[in-house]
Short mmCIF file of C-alpha atoms in Angstrom, two decimals:
data_model
loop_
_atom_site.label_atom_id
_atom_site.label_comp_id
_atom_site.label_asym_id
_atom_site.label_seq_id
_atom_site.Cartn_x
_atom_site.Cartn_y
_atom_site.Cartn_z
CA MET A 1 -6.60 15.00 -16.57
CA LYS A 2 -9.12 12.81 -14.72
CA PRO A 3 -7.82 9.42 -13.57
CA ARG A 4 -9.28 6.53 -15.52
CA LEU A 5 -9.67 2.88 -14.71
CA GLN A 6 -10.22 -0.16 -16.89
CA SER A 7 -11.98 -2.40 -14.40
CA GLU A 8 -12.07 -6.19 -14.29
CA TYR A 9 -15.55 -6.05 -15.83
CA GLY A 10 -14.16 -4.59 -19.03
CA GLU A 11 -15.95 -1.33 -18.38
CA ASP A 12 -14.39 2.10 -18.06
CA VAL A 13 -14.85 3.74 -14.66
CA ASP A 14 -13.98 7.19 -15.84
CA SER A 15 -13.16 9.20 -12.75
CA TRP A 16 -12.43 9.35 -9.06
CA LYS A 17 -15.91 10.80 -8.54
CA THR A 18 -17.48 7.78 -10.21
CA LEU A 19 -15.44 5.46 -8.00
CA MET A 20 -16.53 7.30 -4.86
CA PHE A 21 -20.13 7.22 -6.07
CA ILE A 22 -19.91 3.43 -6.34
CA TYR A 23 -18.43 3.04 -2.84
CA ASN A 24 -20.99 5.44 -1.35
CA SER A 25 -23.74 3.41 -3.03
CA ALA A 26 -22.32 0.23 -1.48
CA LEU A 27 -22.38 1.88 1.96
CA LYS A 28 -26.04 2.83 1.47
CA GLU A 29 -26.96 -0.70 0.38
CA VAL A 30 -25.22 -2.39 3.31
CA SER A 31 -26.47 0.19 5.84
CA THR A 32 -30.06 -0.37 4.71
CA LYS A 33 -29.63 -4.13 5.08
CA LEU A 34 -28.31 -3.70 8.62
CA GLU A 35 -31.18 -1.42 9.60
CA ILE A 36 -33.70 -3.96 8.28
CA LEU A 37 -32.00 -6.81 10.17
CA ASN A 38 -32.04 -4.73 13.35
CA ASP A 39 -35.72 -3.82 12.87
CA GLU A 40 -36.63 -7.45 12.17
CA PHE A 41 -34.78 -8.61 15.29
CA LYS A 42 -36.64 -6.02 17.35
CA HIS A 43 -39.95 -7.14 15.82
CA VAL A 44 -39.31 -10.85 16.52
CA HIS A 45 -37.38 -10.70 19.80
CA GLN A 46 -38.31 -7.25 21.20
CA TYR A 47 -34.62 -6.46 21.38
CA ASN A 48 -32.16 -4.34 19.36
CA PRO A 49 -28.73 -5.99 18.88
CA ILE A 50 -27.36 -2.80 17.28
CA GLU A 51 -26.74 0.30 19.40
CA TYR A 52 -25.62 2.43 16.45
CA ILE A 53 -23.99 2.28 13.03
CA LYS A 54 -21.23 4.49 11.64
CA SER A 55 -20.11 4.56 8.02
CA ARG A 56 -17.29 6.34 6.24
CA ILE A 57 -15.35 6.56 3.00
CA LYS A 58 -11.57 6.48 3.41
CA SER A 59 -9.91 9.80 2.53
CA PRO A 60 -7.77 10.03 -0.63
CA GLU A 61 -4.71 10.76 1.54
CA SER A 62 -5.26 7.62 3.64
CA ILE A 63 -5.78 5.48 0.54
CA VAL A 64 -2.55 6.74 -1.07
CA LYS A 65 -0.61 6.19 2.18
CA LYS A 66 -1.89 2.62 2.43
CA LEU A 67 -0.98 1.86 -1.19
CA LYS A 68 2.54 3.26 -0.75
CA ARG A 69 2.99 1.39 2.54
CA ASN A 70 2.14 -1.86 0.75
CA GLY A 71 4.34 -1.09 -2.26
CA TYR A 72 1.69 -0.20 -4.85
CA GLU A 73 1.46 2.76 -7.21
CA SER A 74 -1.32 5.28 -6.61
CA SER A 75 -3.80 4.29 -9.32
CA ILE A 76 -7.54 3.77 -9.19
CA SER A 77 -7.14 0.14 -10.31
CA ASN A 78 -4.78 -0.52 -7.38
CA MET A 79 -7.23 1.18 -5.03
CA MET A 80 -10.04 -1.13 -6.09
CA GLU A 81 -7.84 -4.22 -6.08
CA HIS A 82 -5.64 -3.78 -3.03
CA VAL A 83 -7.45 -1.47 -0.57
CA ASN A 84 -10.26 -3.37 1.13
CA ASP A 85 -11.50 -0.68 3.50
CA ILE A 86 -12.27 2.26 1.20
CA ALA A 87 -15.91 1.82 2.24
CA GLY A 88 -16.24 0.99 5.92
CA ILE A 89 -19.16 0.35 8.27
CA ARG A 90 -18.86 0.01 12.03
CA ILE A 91 -21.63 -1.75 13.93
CA VAL A 92 -21.63 -1.11 17.68
CA CYS A 93 -23.49 -3.61 19.86
CA SER A 94 -24.24 -3.83 23.57
CA PHE A 95 -22.87 -7.32 24.17
CA THR A 96 -20.30 -9.68 22.66
CA SER A 97 -23.05 -12.23 21.97
CA ASP A 98 -24.71 -9.62 19.71
CA ILE A 99 -21.52 -9.38 17.64
CA TYR A 100 -21.60 -13.02 16.60
CA ARG A 101 -25.37 -12.92 16.15
CA MET A 102 -25.03 -9.98 13.74
CA ALA A 103 -22.13 -11.62 11.88
CA GLU A 104 -24.24 -14.74 11.36
CA MET A 105 -27.21 -12.74 10.04
CA ILE A 106 -24.98 -10.75 7.67
CA GLY A 107 -23.40 -13.94 6.36
CA LYS A 108 -26.84 -15.32 5.44
CA GLN A 109 -27.72 -12.41 3.12
CA ASN A 110 -27.99 -13.89 -0.37
CA ASP A 111 -26.73 -10.86 -2.28
CA LEU A 112 -23.74 -10.29 0.00
CA THR A 113 -20.58 -12.33 -0.50
CA VAL A 114 -18.34 -12.75 2.54
CA VAL A 115 -14.76 -12.61 1.23
CA PHE A 116 -13.07 -13.21 4.57
CA VAL A 117 -13.47 -12.80 8.32
CA LYS A 118 -10.94 -11.71 10.96
CA ASP A 119 -11.95 -12.33 14.56
CA TYR A 120 -9.86 -9.95 16.67
CA ILE A 121 -12.07 -10.71 19.67
CA LYS A 122 -10.96 -14.31 20.03
CA HIS A 123 -7.53 -13.40 18.65
CA PRO A 124 -6.76 -9.76 19.64
CA LYS A 125 -4.00 -7.77 17.97
CA LYS A 126 -0.75 -7.31 19.87
CA SER A 127 -1.86 -3.79 20.79
CA GLY A 128 -4.94 -5.15 22.56
CA TYR A 129 -7.31 -4.17 19.73
CA LYS A 130 -10.51 -6.22 19.63
CA SER A 131 -13.20 -6.21 16.98
CA TYR A 132 -14.86 -8.58 14.51
CA HIS A 133 -14.04 -7.76 10.88
CA MET A 134 -15.87 -8.94 7.77
CA LEU A 135 -14.95 -8.09 4.19
CA VAL A 136 -18.00 -8.41 1.97
CA THR A 137 -18.85 -7.55 -1.60
CA ILE A 138 -22.23 -6.28 -2.73
CA PRO A 139 -23.39 -5.81 -6.34
CA ILE A 140 -24.06 -2.20 -7.31
CA PHE A 141 -26.43 -2.07 -10.27
CA LEU A 142 -25.58 0.86 -12.52
CA SER A 143 -27.45 1.75 -15.72
CA ASP A 144 -24.99 -0.15 -17.93
CA ARG A 145 -23.16 -2.62 -15.65
CA VAL A 146 -22.98 -4.32 -12.29
CA VAL A 147 -19.97 -3.60 -10.06
CA ASP A 148 -19.22 -5.94 -7.16
CA THR A 149 -17.97 -3.53 -4.51
CA LYS A 150 -16.02 -4.27 -1.34
CA VAL A 151 -17.20 -3.03 2.06
CA GLU A 152 -15.37 -3.67 5.32
CA ILE A 153 -17.69 -4.28 8.27
CA GLN A 154 -16.37 -3.94 11.83
CA ILE A 155 -18.56 -5.21 14.66
CA ARG A 156 -17.68 -4.41 18.27
CA THR A 157 -19.17 -3.57 21.65
CA MET A 158 -19.44 -0.02 22.98
CA ALA A 159 -16.54 -0.72 25.34
CA MET A 160 -14.36 -2.01 22.48
CA ASP A 161 -15.29 1.03 20.39
CA PHE A 162 -14.35 3.39 23.23
CA TRP A 163 -10.94 1.69 23.60
CA ALA A 164 -10.28 1.67 19.83
CA SER A 165 -11.19 5.35 19.54
CA LEU A 166 -8.75 6.33 22.30
CA GLU A 167 -6.02 4.10 20.86
CA HIS A 168 -6.42 5.74 17.46
CA LYS A 169 -6.17 9.25 18.94
CA ILE A 170 -3.10 8.36 21.01
CA TYR A 171 -1.21 6.68 18.19
CA TYR A 172 -2.15 9.48 15.78
CA LYS A 173 -0.46 11.97 18.13
CA PHE A 174 2.69 9.84 18.23
CA GLU A 175 2.47 8.96 14.50
CA GLY A 176 2.49 5.25 15.37
CA ASN A 177 5.52 5.45 17.70
CA ALA A 178 4.00 5.72 21.16
CA PRO A 179 6.28 5.12 24.17
CA GLU A 180 6.26 1.54 25.48
CA TYR A 181 4.64 2.50 28.81
CA ILE A 182 1.68 3.97 26.92
CA SER A 183 1.34 0.83 24.78
CA ARG A 184 1.54 -1.28 27.95
CA ASP A 185 -1.18 0.74 29.67
CA LEU A 186 -3.38 0.49 26.57
CA ARG A 187 -3.02 -3.31 26.59
CA GLU A 188 -3.93 -3.30 30.28
CA CYS A 189 -7.02 -1.21 29.53
CA SER A 190 -7.96 -3.68 26.80
CA GLY A 191 -8.03 -6.42 29.44
CA ILE A 192 -10.29 -4.26 31.61
CA VAL A 193 -12.61 -3.74 28.62
CA SER A 194 -12.83 -7.53 28.15
CA MET A 195 -13.72 -8.01 31.81
CA LEU A 196 -16.35 -5.27 31.58
CA ASP A 197 -17.90 -6.84 28.47
CA ALA A 198 -17.97 -10.27 30.13
CA LYS A 199 -19.52 -8.84 33.32
CA MET A 200 -22.18 -6.89 31.41
CA LEU A 201 -23.08 -9.97 29.35
CA THR A 202 -23.44 -12.06 32.52
CA LEU A 203 -25.56 -9.32 34.11
CA ASN A 204 -27.80 -9.11 31.06
CA GLU A 205 -28.32 -12.88 31.09
CA ALA A 206 -29.17 -12.71 34.80
CA ILE A 207 -31.72 -9.94 34.14
CA LEU A 208 -33.37 -11.97 31.36
CA MET A 209 -33.53 -15.02 33.63
CA ALA A 210 -35.03 -12.98 36.46
CA LYS A 211 -37.70 -11.57 34.14
CA LYS A 212 -38.62 -15.09 33.00
CA GLU A 213 -38.93 -16.21 36.61
CA GLN A 214 -41.13 -13.21 37.42
CA ALA A 215 -43.34 -13.97 34.43
CA LYS A 216 -43.74 -17.57 35.56
CA THR A 217 -44.59 -16.50 39.11
CA GLY A 218 -47.12 -14.00 37.81
CA HIS A 219 -48.95 -16.71 35.86
CA GLU A 220 -49.08 -19.18 38.73
#
C-alpha cells in the first residue's frame, strides 16, 4: 500500500513519489534562482561569487534514521514537518565575503521565505565544522494546489567544503565514534582552513586594489 499524507493544506499528497517530485521541483526552482543571481552579479560586477552548486535529495534511509533519532514515527507527514533538509543545496564560493553577499541576495527574493539562519562560520560547531545554513520555503505551484516546500541552503568556501567532505568520510567510517586524536586533528585542520580563507580574502582584496591603482596610472 502506498503511503499517504494529509498535508496542512487539506490536500492529499498520495505517495512517496509525489512527495519526492515536490522536493525535486523545489530544488529546481531554487537552483534556477541562484544561477540567475550569479549571472546578474557577473553582468553587473564582472565577477562570479559562486564557484559551483550541488543539490541533492536526502535518501529514504537517511530520512528514517533522522526521524527515529529525534523520536518520531516514520510517516510522510513527519518527514514534511520535522525533517528540514530533505531537499538540500550547497553553494560553494571562493571567499567568505561571497558567502554573506549570497545570503543577503537570497534573503531579498520575494517568493522565498527565510525560516531561520544558522551561522556556523561565526559560531563553528564543536567539531570545527563551518558553513552558513539557511532554511527557506518556496511555493511549488501544482495544477490543483500550492505547496510551500522547505529547502536547506548551505553556503561555504571551497576550503570549508573540502574540510566538511573529509570530516563526513572519516566519521562515516567510524559511525560517528572517531577516536579523540582524530577529532582533535580535524579541529586543528579547521583552524588552518580559517587561516587559509582569511589569507585568500586578503590577497584577493590586495589584487583588486592593485588593479585599481594600475587603472588610475594608465589614465594619467
